[in-house]
Structures are given as structure tokens and as C-alpha cells.
Amino acid sequence: DIQMTQSPSSLSASVGDRVTITCRASQNIRRDLNWYQQKPGEAPKVLIYAASTLQSGVPSRFSGSGSGTDFTLTISSLQPEDFATYFCQQSHSTLTFGGGTKVEIK
Amino acid sequence: QVQLVQSGAEVKKPGASVRLSCKTSGYTFSGYAVHWVRQAPGQRLEWMAWIHPGIGNTQYSQKFKGRLTTTRDTSATTVYMDLTSLRSEDTAVYYCARMVGAVTDYFDKWGQGTLVTVSS
């Protein structure tokens, strides 16, 4: 199976900060990479699919980039509702997920 | 609107079996694959299986082969997951999720999750 490595595993940031999360695949997955947000006690919610396409209804402060093995999720200006855990998921072959990045309030 | 509503929490003893359900609504049931994904405490999400309700095709993670079965009831627009020979490591929140995608496959809708606790 393709291994997905996310970094950092957690970060502290303030409202208004620019936040960047990275995800690395153990092999080339082209652009078959999705990003989700999960809040405690809730199901995940898709933010970005196909590496850089914003899901309908998701604020434009979220963006994704990358291809091949290295991918990035960026939150341009962190809002109070963005404190959550973010994880990547590849759909190039048998589905696997990253370990998650918990974004906490500084 | 598209909804996936899962059955309630379960507490099981080691060696027992559990059946979870995922009632779908708001879309053409036969048109989209439904997947099962679980999240054990402190662990990453783990893909388990999918079923295509239209044709009944299934695929399972090697990790669960022989213990896991997913089925569907088209008249009830409901997908089921049966997991047997439960052990403590199966304690997790289990999600069903609908997969969509043209460019790439992704989960656009998830159930609310079902906590399964395996304990003696």
C-alpha cells in the first residue's frame, strides 16, 4: 500500500496566520490526493480534491497544490472555525490516509 | 439533500460479531460506491471495504478478508457491514462514506460514525 506521511503532526497558530501542511506519498500518485477537515466528534469533510480543486462551498482561503509525491494544503488566513485536524488521502490505488495534522490555537 | 445515517453505538465481547448499517437518502443509491472506513483511538483513518450498490460489486482490504462482509438492500437504500471474530483492536469509530469523482475519487459525504467498543 502507498504510505502517506503528513507533517507536522500538530501546530499552534493564531487567527489570521498562514498555515501550511504537507503530505508526502511513498510513490507517485499523480494528482490523486484529497484533503479533509475533521472536528472532534464529527465526520470528516472534504476541502480539496484532485490535489488542488476546491470542493463546492469551501472557503477560498483553503488551497491545495502539488503532484507526484509532494502535496501542500494552505490556509491563507486562519479563522476560528479552522481549528481542527486535517488529513490527506490518496485515491491512486488502495485508499490510504495521512496521519493527520492537528491545528491548535496559539 | 444527500445523507448517510449510521446505526447506533455497539458494545461487543471479543469473538462476537457486529452488524452496522448505513441508510442513504437524497441521491440515486445505485449510482455511487459506498465505502467503510474506521478510526481507532489515536490512529489514522483506515479503509476497509467498498460496495457498489448498483451491481453489488465489493472489494475488501486484505487486512479484513475473511472477517468482513459488506452488503446492500436496494429497496431500503441501505448498506451493511458485518465484522466477525471481534478483538479489542477493532474498537473504533466506523464510518460509511459515499465516493464520487471524475478527475479523481474522493468522499463527498460521510455518515456520522458508529462507535464499536470491543471489551470483555
Short mmCIF file of C-alpha atoms in Angstrom, two decimals:
data_model
loop_
_atom_site.label_atom_id
_atom_site.label_comp_id
_atom_site.label_asym_id
_atom_site.label_seq_id
_atom_site.Cartn_x
_atom_site.Cartn_y
_atom_site.Cartn_z
CA ASP A 1 0.00 0.00 0.00
CA ILE A 2 1.05 3.60 -0.57
CA GLN A 3 2.19 5.27 2.65
CA MET A 4 1.11 8.85 3.29
CA THR A 5 3.27 10.95 5.61
CA GLN A 6 1.92 14.22 6.89
CA SER A 7 3.80 16.98 8.62
CA PRO A 8 3.68 18.49 11.06
CA SER A 9 1.55 16.22 13.25
CA SER A 10 0.40 19.30 15.15
CA LEU A 11 0.89 23.04 15.07
CA SER A 12 -0.13 26.09 17.06
CA ALA A 13 -1.24 29.17 15.18
CA SER A 14 -3.14 32.39 15.68
CA VAL A 15 -6.19 33.72 13.90
CA GLY A 16 -5.01 35.38 10.70
CA ASP A 17 -1.90 33.24 10.33
CA ARG A 18 -0.97 31.49 7.12
CA VAL A 19 -0.78 27.76 7.72
CA THR A 20 0.86 25.14 5.52
CA ILE A 21 0.52 21.37 5.89
CA THR A 22 2.41 18.91 3.77
CA CYS A 23 1.68 15.36 2.70
CA ARG A 24 4.19 13.05 1.07
CA ALA A 25 3.33 9.83 -0.74
CA SER A 26 5.66 6.84 -0.79
CA GLN A 27 5.28 6.64 -4.57
CA ASN A 28 3.99 8.73 -7.47
CA ILE A 29 0.26 9.28 -7.10
CA ARG A 30 -0.03 11.91 -9.85
CA ARG A 31 -2.71 14.27 -8.53
CA ASP A 32 -4.89 11.65 -6.83
CA LEU A 33 -4.75 13.42 -3.48
CA ASN A 34 -7.58 14.79 -1.35
CA TRP A 35 -7.66 16.89 1.81
CA TYR A 36 -10.23 16.66 4.61
CA GLN A 37 -11.01 18.59 7.78
CA GLN A 38 -12.28 16.84 10.87
CA LYS A 39 -13.55 18.43 14.08
CA PRO A 40 -13.92 16.46 17.33
CA GLY A 41 -16.94 14.19 17.29
CA GLU A 42 -17.71 14.96 13.66
CA ALA A 43 -17.25 13.13 10.38
CA PRO A 44 -14.54 14.36 8.02
CA LYS A 45 -15.41 17.00 5.44
CA VAL A 46 -13.69 17.25 2.07
CA LEU A 47 -11.89 20.50 1.37
CA ILE A 48 -9.77 19.83 -1.70
CA TYR A 49 -9.84 17.02 -4.24
CA ALA A 50 -7.53 16.12 -7.11
CA ALA A 51 -4.73 17.97 -5.31
CA SER A 52 -5.98 21.49 -6.00
CA THR A 53 -9.72 21.61 -6.74
CA LEU A 54 -11.74 23.37 -4.06
CA GLN A 55 -14.87 21.48 -3.06
CA SER A 56 -18.07 23.45 -3.58
CA GLY A 57 -18.91 25.54 -0.53
CA VAL A 58 -15.42 25.51 0.94
CA PRO A 59 -13.95 28.96 1.64
CA SER A 60 -11.35 30.19 -0.80
CA ARG A 61 -8.77 30.65 1.98
CA PHE A 62 -8.14 26.91 1.57
CA SER A 63 -5.93 25.87 -1.32
CA GLY A 64 -4.01 22.81 -2.36
CA SER A 65 -1.02 22.21 -4.59
CA GLY A 66 1.40 19.51 -5.65
CA SER A 67 1.67 16.44 -7.79
CA GLY A 68 3.61 13.20 -7.84
CA THR A 69 4.72 12.62 -4.25
CA ASP A 70 4.61 16.02 -2.55
CA PHE A 71 1.48 17.96 -1.73
CA THR A 72 0.54 21.02 0.30
CA LEU A 73 -2.61 22.32 1.94
CA THR A 74 -2.54 26.04 2.70
CA ILE A 75 -4.92 28.10 4.80
CA SER A 76 -4.19 31.69 3.81
CA SER A 77 -5.68 33.37 6.87
CA LEU A 78 -6.65 31.07 9.72
CA GLN A 79 -10.15 31.62 11.09
CA PRO A 80 -11.55 30.48 14.47
CA GLU A 81 -13.61 27.75 12.81
CA ASP A 82 -10.48 26.30 11.17
CA PHE A 83 -9.06 24.87 14.36
CA ALA A 84 -9.41 21.18 13.60
CA THR A 85 -7.50 18.16 12.36
CA TYR A 86 -6.58 17.94 8.69
CA PHE A 87 -5.60 14.82 6.82
CA CYS A 88 -4.74 13.78 3.31
CA GLN A 89 -5.98 10.73 1.44
CA GLN A 90 -4.70 9.19 -1.78
CA SER A 91 -7.00 7.50 -4.27
CA HIS A 92 -4.35 6.40 -6.75
CA SER A 93 -4.54 2.83 -5.52
CA THR A 94 -5.89 1.12 -2.40
CA LEU A 95 -7.06 4.07 -0.34
CA THR A 96 -4.75 5.25 2.41
CA PHE A 97 -4.76 8.27 4.67
CA GLY A 98 -2.20 10.52 6.25
CA GLY A 99 -1.77 10.58 9.99
CA GLY A 100 -3.37 13.98 10.40
CA THR A 101 -2.29 17.47 11.45
CA LYS A 102 -3.98 18.99 14.47
CA VAL A 103 -4.22 22.78 14.21
CA GLU A 104 -4.50 24.33 17.65
CA ILE A 105 -4.91 27.86 18.94
CA LYS A 106 -1.67 29.55 19.97
CA GLN B 1 -30.00 16.53 0.39
CA VAL B 2 -27.55 13.67 0.40
CA GLN B 3 -27.46 11.90 3.76
CA LEU B 4 -25.83 8.82 5.18
CA VAL B 5 -27.19 7.91 8.60
CA GLN B 6 -25.50 5.15 10.55
CA SER B 7 -26.78 2.84 13.24
CA GLY B 8 -26.04 3.40 16.90
CA ALA B 9 -23.12 2.53 19.11
CA GLU B 10 -22.33 -1.10 19.86
CA VAL B 11 -20.56 -2.84 22.72
CA LYS B 12 -19.38 -6.35 21.96
CA LYS B 13 -17.32 -9.04 23.63
CA PRO B 14 -14.21 -10.47 22.00
CA GLY B 15 -15.10 -13.14 19.49
CA ALA B 16 -18.53 -11.70 18.78
CA SER B 17 -19.79 -10.21 15.52
CA VAL B 18 -21.26 -6.82 14.76
CA ARG B 19 -23.53 -5.53 12.00
CA LEU B 20 -23.56 -1.84 11.21
CA SER B 21 -25.96 -0.13 8.85
CA CYS B 22 -25.70 2.99 6.72
CA LYS B 23 -29.03 4.34 5.50
CA THR B 24 -28.63 6.57 2.46
CA SER B 25 -31.03 9.14 1.02
CA GLY B 26 -31.15 12.11 -1.29
CA TYR B 27 -29.44 10.55 -4.28
CA THR B 28 -29.59 7.60 -6.68
CA PHE B 29 -28.49 4.73 -4.46
CA SER B 30 -27.26 2.59 -7.34
CA GLY B 31 -25.06 5.31 -8.75
CA TYR B 32 -22.27 5.62 -6.20
CA ALA B 33 -19.96 3.31 -4.33
CA VAL B 34 -20.20 3.33 -0.54
CA HIS B 35 -17.06 2.70 1.46
CA TRP B 36 -16.36 1.71 5.04
CA VAL B 37 -13.54 3.45 6.87
CA ARG B 38 -12.63 3.17 10.53
CA GLN B 39 -10.67 5.24 13.02
CA ALA B 40 -9.28 3.56 16.10
CA PRO B 41 -8.38 5.76 19.07
CA GLY B 42 -5.28 7.77 18.28
CA GLN B 43 -4.87 6.07 14.91
CA ARG B 44 -5.22 7.26 11.36
CA LEU B 45 -8.25 6.53 9.24
CA GLU B 46 -8.17 3.06 7.74
CA TRP B 47 -10.01 1.97 4.61
CA MET B 48 -11.86 -1.31 4.98
CA ALA B 49 -14.13 -2.06 2.02
CA TRP B 50 -16.44 -0.73 -0.63
CA ILE B 51 -19.60 -1.86 -2.31
CA HIS B 52 -21.20 -0.62 -5.48
CA PRO B 53 -24.91 -0.78 -4.68
CA GLY B 54 -25.93 -0.88 -8.34
CA ILE B 55 -24.20 -4.10 -9.28
CA GLY B 56 -23.26 -5.40 -5.85
CA ASN B 57 -19.53 -5.49 -6.55
CA THR B 58 -17.38 -5.43 -3.45
CA GLN B 59 -13.72 -5.06 -2.59
CA TYR B 60 -12.05 -5.62 0.75
CA SER B 61 -8.83 -4.61 2.39
CA GLN B 62 -6.55 -7.64 2.70
CA LYS B 63 -6.34 -6.91 6.40
CA PHE B 64 -10.00 -7.82 6.91
CA LYS B 65 -10.53 -10.53 4.34
CA GLY B 66 -12.44 -13.41 5.82
CA ARG B 67 -13.85 -11.33 8.70
CA LEU B 68 -15.60 -8.54 6.85
CA THR B 69 -18.62 -8.53 4.58
CA THR B 70 -20.46 -5.58 3.12
CA THR B 71 -23.89 -5.95 1.56
CA ARG B 72 -26.72 -3.75 0.42
CA ASP B 73 -30.51 -3.66 0.39
CA THR B 74 -31.50 -1.69 -2.66
CA SER B 75 -35.15 -1.39 -1.62
CA ALA B 76 -34.06 0.15 1.68
CA THR B 77 -31.16 2.12 0.13
CA THR B 78 -29.06 0.81 2.98
CA VAL B 79 -25.57 -0.61 3.10
CA TYR B 80 -24.45 -3.03 5.81
CA MET B 81 -21.12 -4.05 7.25
CA ASP B 82 -20.61 -7.30 9.15
CA LEU B 83 -17.38 -7.80 11.06
CA THR B 84 -16.79 -11.13 12.80
CA SER B 85 -14.34 -12.51 15.35
CA LEU B 86 -14.06 -9.13 17.03
CA ARG B 87 -10.98 -8.32 19.08
CA SER B 88 -10.04 -5.36 21.23
CA GLU B 89 -8.12 -3.81 18.32
CA ASP B 90 -11.42 -3.46 16.45
CA THR B 91 -12.55 -0.82 18.92
CA ALA B 92 -13.01 2.21 16.68
CA VAL B 93 -15.42 4.64 15.13
CA TYR B 94 -16.69 3.16 11.87
CA TYR B 95 -17.77 5.45 9.06
CA CYS B 96 -19.59 4.85 5.82
CA ALA B 97 -18.87 7.35 3.09
CA ARG B 98 -20.03 7.99 -0.45
CA MET B 99 -17.37 8.13 -3.12
CA VAL B 100 -17.64 10.45 -6.09
CA GLY B 101 -15.23 11.72 -8.65
CA ALA B 102 -14.48 12.30 -12.27
CA VAL B 103 -10.89 13.51 -12.11
CA THR B 104 -10.13 11.52 -9.00
CA ASP B 105 -12.17 9.65 -6.41
CA TYR B 106 -12.97 11.28 -3.10
CA PHE B 107 -15.51 11.06 -0.29
CA ASP B 108 -18.04 13.86 -0.54
CA LYS B 109 -20.45 12.67 2.13
CA TRP B 110 -19.87 10.71 5.31
CA GLY B 111 -22.11 9.10 7.87
CA GLN B 112 -21.94 10.40 11.41
CA GLY B 113 -19.90 7.41 12.55
CA THR B 114 -20.66 4.44 14.78
CA LEU B 115 -18.56 3.68 17.84
CA VAL B 116 -17.88 -0.01 18.29
CA THR B 117 -16.32 -0.99 21.59
CA VAL B 118 -14.91 -4.48 21.99
CA SER B 119 -14.31 -5.35 25.60
CA SER B 120 -14.66 -8.31 27.89
#
